[in-house]
């Protein structure tokens, strides 16, 4: 039930550390999505059955970045869990790109039919995803500990940005000593 004259505030969201964590998590999610898109688009012709999973990861990461930008704390553990899985996939898949220099291996091609990036470069990008995921896990856990969801009921006349600031009324007579 809503009480008239009461405003709900989220004090932890105003802290600069919380804002920095949120911005870092969003940045890491977007960087992860871009790196996955590079591997997906420029290694399209040689990806074996991972096209749909890679594309789903890109979409999910971008959706989670949107929700985290709106202070949704529930997306943080999901992002950390998916980052663990993606890091494992990248550790396993990375060396495979470097082995494509041998005879009998097709060279990567793009989704548009042209020649893709060098397989060694795609291997480097794949292995670069791993430290990004480790950072993402760490910052997601830090954000989850910051309790973005804490709500405080504040009288409407004392709420930030509306009415008078909290504290004694400057127009009130001084208290007797």
mmCIF file of C-alpha atoms in Angstrom:
data_model
loop_
_atom_site.group_PDB
_atom_site.id
_atom_site.type_symbol
_atom_site.label_atom_id
_atom_site.label_comp_id
_atom_site.label_asym_id
_atom_site.label_seq_id
_atom_site.Cartn_x
_atom_site.Cartn_y
_atom_site.Cartn_z
ATOM 1 C CA UNK A 1 0.000 0.000 0.000
ATOM 2 C CA UNK A 2 1.226 3.448 -0.814
ATOM 3 C CA UNK A 3 1.079 6.061 1.874
ATOM 4 C CA UNK A 4 0.329 9.566 0.793
ATOM 5 C CA UNK A 5 3.138 11.936 1.527
ATOM 6 C CA UNK A 6 5.810 9.218 1.425
ATOM 7 C CA UNK A 7 8.472 8.885 -1.265
ATOM 8 C CA UNK A 8 10.617 5.800 -1.848
ATOM 9 C CA UNK A 9 14.336 6.488 -2.290
ATOM 10 C CA UNK A 10 17.270 4.203 -3.069
ATOM 11 C CA UNK A 11 20.192 5.658 -1.074
ATOM 12 C CA UNK A 12 22.810 3.187 -2.342
ATOM 13 C CA UNK A 13 22.198 4.188 -5.951
ATOM 14 C CA UNK A 14 23.407 7.698 -5.206
ATOM 15 C CA UNK A 15 26.863 6.562 -4.100
ATOM 16 C CA UNK A 16 29.629 7.214 -6.612
ATOM 17 C CA UNK A 17 31.048 3.723 -6.076
ATOM 18 C CA UNK A 18 27.705 2.165 -7.067
ATOM 19 C CA UNK A 19 27.449 4.365 -10.142
ATOM 20 C CA UNK A 20 30.999 3.440 -11.167
ATOM 21 C CA UNK A 21 30.295 -0.269 -10.697
ATOM 22 C CA UNK A 22 27.125 -0.030 -12.754
ATOM 23 C CA UNK A 23 28.938 1.794 -15.563
ATOM 24 C CA UNK A 24 31.786 -0.727 -15.518
ATOM 25 C CA UNK A 25 29.431 -3.717 -15.685
ATOM 26 C CA UNK A 26 27.560 -2.156 -18.606
ATOM 27 C CA UNK A 27 30.841 -1.399 -20.392
ATOM 28 C CA UNK A 28 32.120 -4.951 -19.875
ATOM 29 C CA UNK A 29 28.856 -6.440 -21.165
ATOM 30 C CA UNK A 30 28.980 -4.276 -24.294
ATOM 31 C CA UNK A 31 32.685 -5.007 -24.887
ATOM 32 C CA UNK A 32 31.976 -8.729 -24.504
ATOM 33 C CA UNK A 33 29.129 -8.504 -27.009
ATOM 34 C CA UNK A 34 31.335 -6.652 -29.520
ATOM 35 C CA UNK A 35 34.167 -9.172 -29.179
ATOM 36 C CA UNK A 36 31.722 -12.049 -29.648
ATOM 37 C CA UNK A 37 30.291 -10.321 -32.718
ATOM 38 C CA UNK A 38 33.782 -10.003 -34.225
ATOM 39 C CA UNK A 39 34.382 -13.726 -33.824
ATOM 40 C CA UNK A 40 30.867 -14.559 -35.011
ATOM 41 C CA UNK A 41 30.786 -12.361 -38.091
ATOM 42 C CA UNK A 42 34.372 -12.812 -39.279
ATOM 43 C CA UNK A 43 34.649 -16.518 -38.487
ATOM 44 C CA UNK A 44 31.160 -17.416 -39.703
ATOM 45 C CA UNK A 45 32.162 -20.001 -42.297
ATOM 46 C CA UNK A 46 34.147 -22.191 -39.900
ATOM 47 C CA UNK A 47 32.027 -22.015 -36.758
ATOM 48 C CA UNK A 48 30.632 -25.466 -36.149
ATOM 49 C CA UNK A 49 27.183 -25.303 -34.608
ATOM 50 C CA UNK A 50 27.975 -22.373 -32.357
ATOM 51 C CA UNK A 51 26.391 -19.669 -34.494
ATOM 52 C CA UNK A 52 23.058 -19.659 -32.698
ATOM 53 C CA UNK A 53 24.621 -19.840 -29.235
ATOM 54 C CA UNK A 54 27.028 -16.987 -30.030
ATOM 55 C CA UNK A 55 24.255 -14.826 -31.413
ATOM 56 C CA UNK A 56 22.068 -15.593 -28.371
ATOM 57 C CA UNK A 57 24.918 -14.597 -26.056
ATOM 58 C CA UNK A 58 25.295 -11.256 -27.847
ATOM 59 C CA UNK A 59 21.575 -10.514 -27.544
ATOM 60 C CA UNK A 60 21.396 -11.642 -23.901
ATOM 61 C CA UNK A 61 24.425 -9.546 -22.936
ATOM 62 C CA UNK A 62 22.949 -6.438 -24.569
ATOM 63 C CA UNK A 63 19.583 -7.005 -22.868
ATOM 64 C CA UNK A 64 21.321 -7.455 -19.509
ATOM 65 C CA UNK A 65 23.264 -4.226 -20.089
ATOM 66 C CA UNK A 66 19.930 -2.464 -20.635
ATOM 67 C CA UNK A 67 18.428 -3.863 -17.435
ATOM 68 C CA UNK A 68 21.515 -3.087 -15.378
ATOM 69 C CA UNK A 69 21.426 0.478 -16.720
ATOM 70 C CA UNK A 70 18.000 0.699 -15.075
ATOM 71 C CA UNK A 71 19.487 -0.486 -11.742
ATOM 72 C CA UNK A 72 18.100 -4.024 -12.000
ATOM 73 C CA UNK A 73 20.186 -5.899 -9.469
ATOM 74 C CA UNK A 74 18.732 -9.268 -10.471
ATOM 75 C CA UNK A 75 20.611 -9.295 -13.775
ATOM 76 C CA UNK A 76 23.994 -9.218 -12.011
ATOM 77 C CA UNK A 77 24.141 -12.880 -10.888
ATOM 78 C CA UNK A 78 22.824 -13.984 -14.277
ATOM 79 C CA UNK A 79 25.559 -11.984 -16.014
ATOM 80 C CA UNK A 80 28.191 -13.509 -13.730
ATOM 81 C CA UNK A 81 26.927 -17.044 -14.365
ATOM 82 C CA UNK A 82 26.865 -16.586 -18.137
ATOM 83 C CA UNK A 83 30.337 -15.013 -17.993
ATOM 84 C CA UNK A 84 31.683 -18.130 -16.285
ATOM 85 C CA UNK A 85 30.263 -20.352 -19.021
ATOM 86 C CA UNK A 86 31.518 -18.072 -21.801
ATOM 87 C CA UNK A 87 35.007 -17.915 -20.284
ATOM 88 C CA UNK A 88 35.151 -21.718 -20.222
ATOM 89 C CA UNK A 89 34.037 -21.911 -23.873
ATOM 90 C CA UNK A 90 36.642 -19.336 -24.907
ATOM 91 C CA UNK A 91 39.495 -21.048 -23.046
ATOM 92 C CA UNK A 92 38.650 -24.269 -24.864
ATOM 93 C CA UNK A 93 37.994 -22.702 -28.299
ATOM 94 C CA UNK A 94 40.868 -20.209 -28.392
ATOM 95 C CA UNK A 95 43.714 -22.629 -29.190
ATOM 96 C CA UNK A 96 41.655 -24.180 -31.995
ATOM 97 C CA UNK A 97 41.860 -20.947 -33.971
ATOM 98 C CA UNK A 98 45.660 -21.021 -33.838
ATOM 99 C CA UNK A 99 45.732 -24.580 -35.210
ATOM 100 C CA UNK A 100 43.955 -23.549 -38.417
ATOM 101 C CA UNK A 101 47.280 -22.751 -40.119
ATOM 102 C CA UNK A 102 47.806 -26.419 -40.981
ATOM 103 C CA UNK A 103 46.876 -28.042 -44.279
ATOM 104 C CA UNK A 104 43.330 -29.224 -44.674
ATOM 105 C CA UNK A 105 41.740 -26.454 -42.610
ATOM 106 C CA UNK A 106 39.358 -23.967 -44.213
ATOM 107 C CA UNK A 107 40.121 -20.314 -43.640
ATOM 108 C CA UNK A 108 37.478 -18.208 -41.923
ATOM 109 C CA UNK A 109 34.963 -16.318 -44.020
ATOM 110 C CA UNK A 110 32.419 -13.686 -43.085
ATOM 111 C CA UNK A 111 28.683 -14.007 -42.827
ATOM 112 C CA UNK A 112 28.478 -11.943 -46.008
ATOM 113 C CA UNK A 113 30.562 -14.386 -48.026
ATOM 114 C CA UNK A 114 33.871 -12.510 -48.173
ATOM 115 C CA UNK A 115 37.131 -13.545 -46.624
ATOM 116 C CA UNK A 116 37.215 -13.293 -42.873
ATOM 117 C CA UNK A 117 39.935 -12.159 -40.532
ATOM 118 C CA UNK A 118 43.048 -14.247 -40.026
ATOM 119 C CA UNK A 119 42.427 -17.299 -37.833
ATOM 120 C CA UNK A 120 45.239 -16.259 -35.494
ATOM 121 C CA UNK A 121 43.582 -12.874 -34.948
ATOM 122 C CA UNK A 122 40.242 -14.559 -34.215
ATOM 123 C CA UNK A 123 42.052 -16.810 -31.732
ATOM 124 C CA UNK A 124 43.509 -13.753 -30.046
ATOM 125 C CA UNK A 125 40.057 -12.132 -29.866
ATOM 126 C CA UNK A 126 38.597 -15.353 -28.469
ATOM 127 C CA UNK A 127 41.255 -15.522 -25.764
ATOM 128 C CA UNK A 128 40.809 -11.790 -25.059
ATOM 129 C CA UNK A 129 37.195 -12.525 -24.116
ATOM 130 C CA UNK A 130 38.437 -14.570 -21.111
ATOM 131 C CA UNK A 131 39.933 -11.700 -19.041
ATOM 132 C CA UNK A 132 36.954 -9.522 -19.933
ATOM 133 C CA UNK A 133 34.665 -12.210 -18.503
ATOM 134 C CA UNK A 134 36.770 -12.497 -15.349
ATOM 135 C CA UNK A 135 36.470 -8.731 -14.836
ATOM 136 C CA UNK A 136 32.734 -8.948 -15.547
ATOM 137 C CA UNK A 137 32.312 -11.641 -12.884
ATOM 138 C CA UNK A 138 34.225 -9.588 -10.317
ATOM 139 C CA UNK A 139 32.287 -6.385 -10.969
ATOM 140 C CA UNK A 140 28.928 -8.181 -11.022
ATOM 141 C CA UNK A 141 29.660 -9.653 -7.614
ATOM 142 C CA UNK A 142 30.763 -6.266 -6.323
ATOM 143 C CA UNK A 143 27.557 -4.680 -7.641
ATOM 144 C CA UNK A 144 25.445 -7.368 -6.032
ATOM 145 C CA UNK A 145 27.076 -6.672 -2.641
ATOM 146 C CA UNK A 146 26.322 -2.952 -2.952
ATOM 147 C CA UNK A 147 22.587 -3.564 -2.360
ATOM 148 C CA UNK A 148 21.160 -1.431 -5.151
ATOM 149 C CA UNK A 149 17.687 -2.662 -4.189
ATOM 150 C CA UNK A 150 17.540 -1.081 -0.696
ATOM 151 C CA UNK A 151 14.513 1.210 -0.414
ATOM 152 C CA UNK A 152 13.874 3.853 2.222
ATOM 153 C CA UNK A 153 10.565 5.568 2.823
ATOM 154 C CA UNK A 154 11.040 9.303 3.202
ATOM 155 C CA UNK A 155 8.343 11.884 3.884
ATOM 156 C CA UNK A 156 7.563 13.702 0.646
ATOM 157 C CA UNK A 157 8.557 17.095 2.037
ATOM 158 C CA UNK A 158 12.014 15.736 2.924
ATOM 159 C CA UNK A 159 12.629 13.816 -0.298
ATOM 160 C CA UNK A 160 15.602 14.803 -2.407
ATOM 161 C CA UNK A 161 14.772 17.266 -5.118
ATOM 162 C CA UNK A 162 11.329 18.081 -3.718
ATOM 163 C CA UNK A 163 10.262 20.314 -0.878
ATOM 164 C CA UNK A 164 12.682 21.475 1.737
ATOM 165 C CA UNK A 165 15.867 19.561 2.562
ATOM 166 C CA UNK A 166 15.977 17.277 5.581
ATOM 167 C CA UNK A 167 16.959 18.894 8.862
ATOM 168 C CA UNK A 168 15.541 21.632 11.049
ATOM 169 C CA UNK A 169 13.177 24.147 9.520
ATOM 170 C CA UNK A 170 15.084 27.414 9.032
ATOM 171 C CA UNK A 171 11.864 29.425 9.606
ATOM 172 C CA UNK A 172 11.181 27.784 12.998
ATOM 173 C CA UNK A 173 12.051 29.733 16.138
ATOM 174 C CA UNK A 174 15.200 28.602 17.913
ATOM 175 C CA UNK A 175 14.797 26.029 20.647
ATOM 176 C CA UNK A 176 15.071 27.299 24.261
ATOM 177 C CA UNK A 177 18.439 26.658 25.838
#
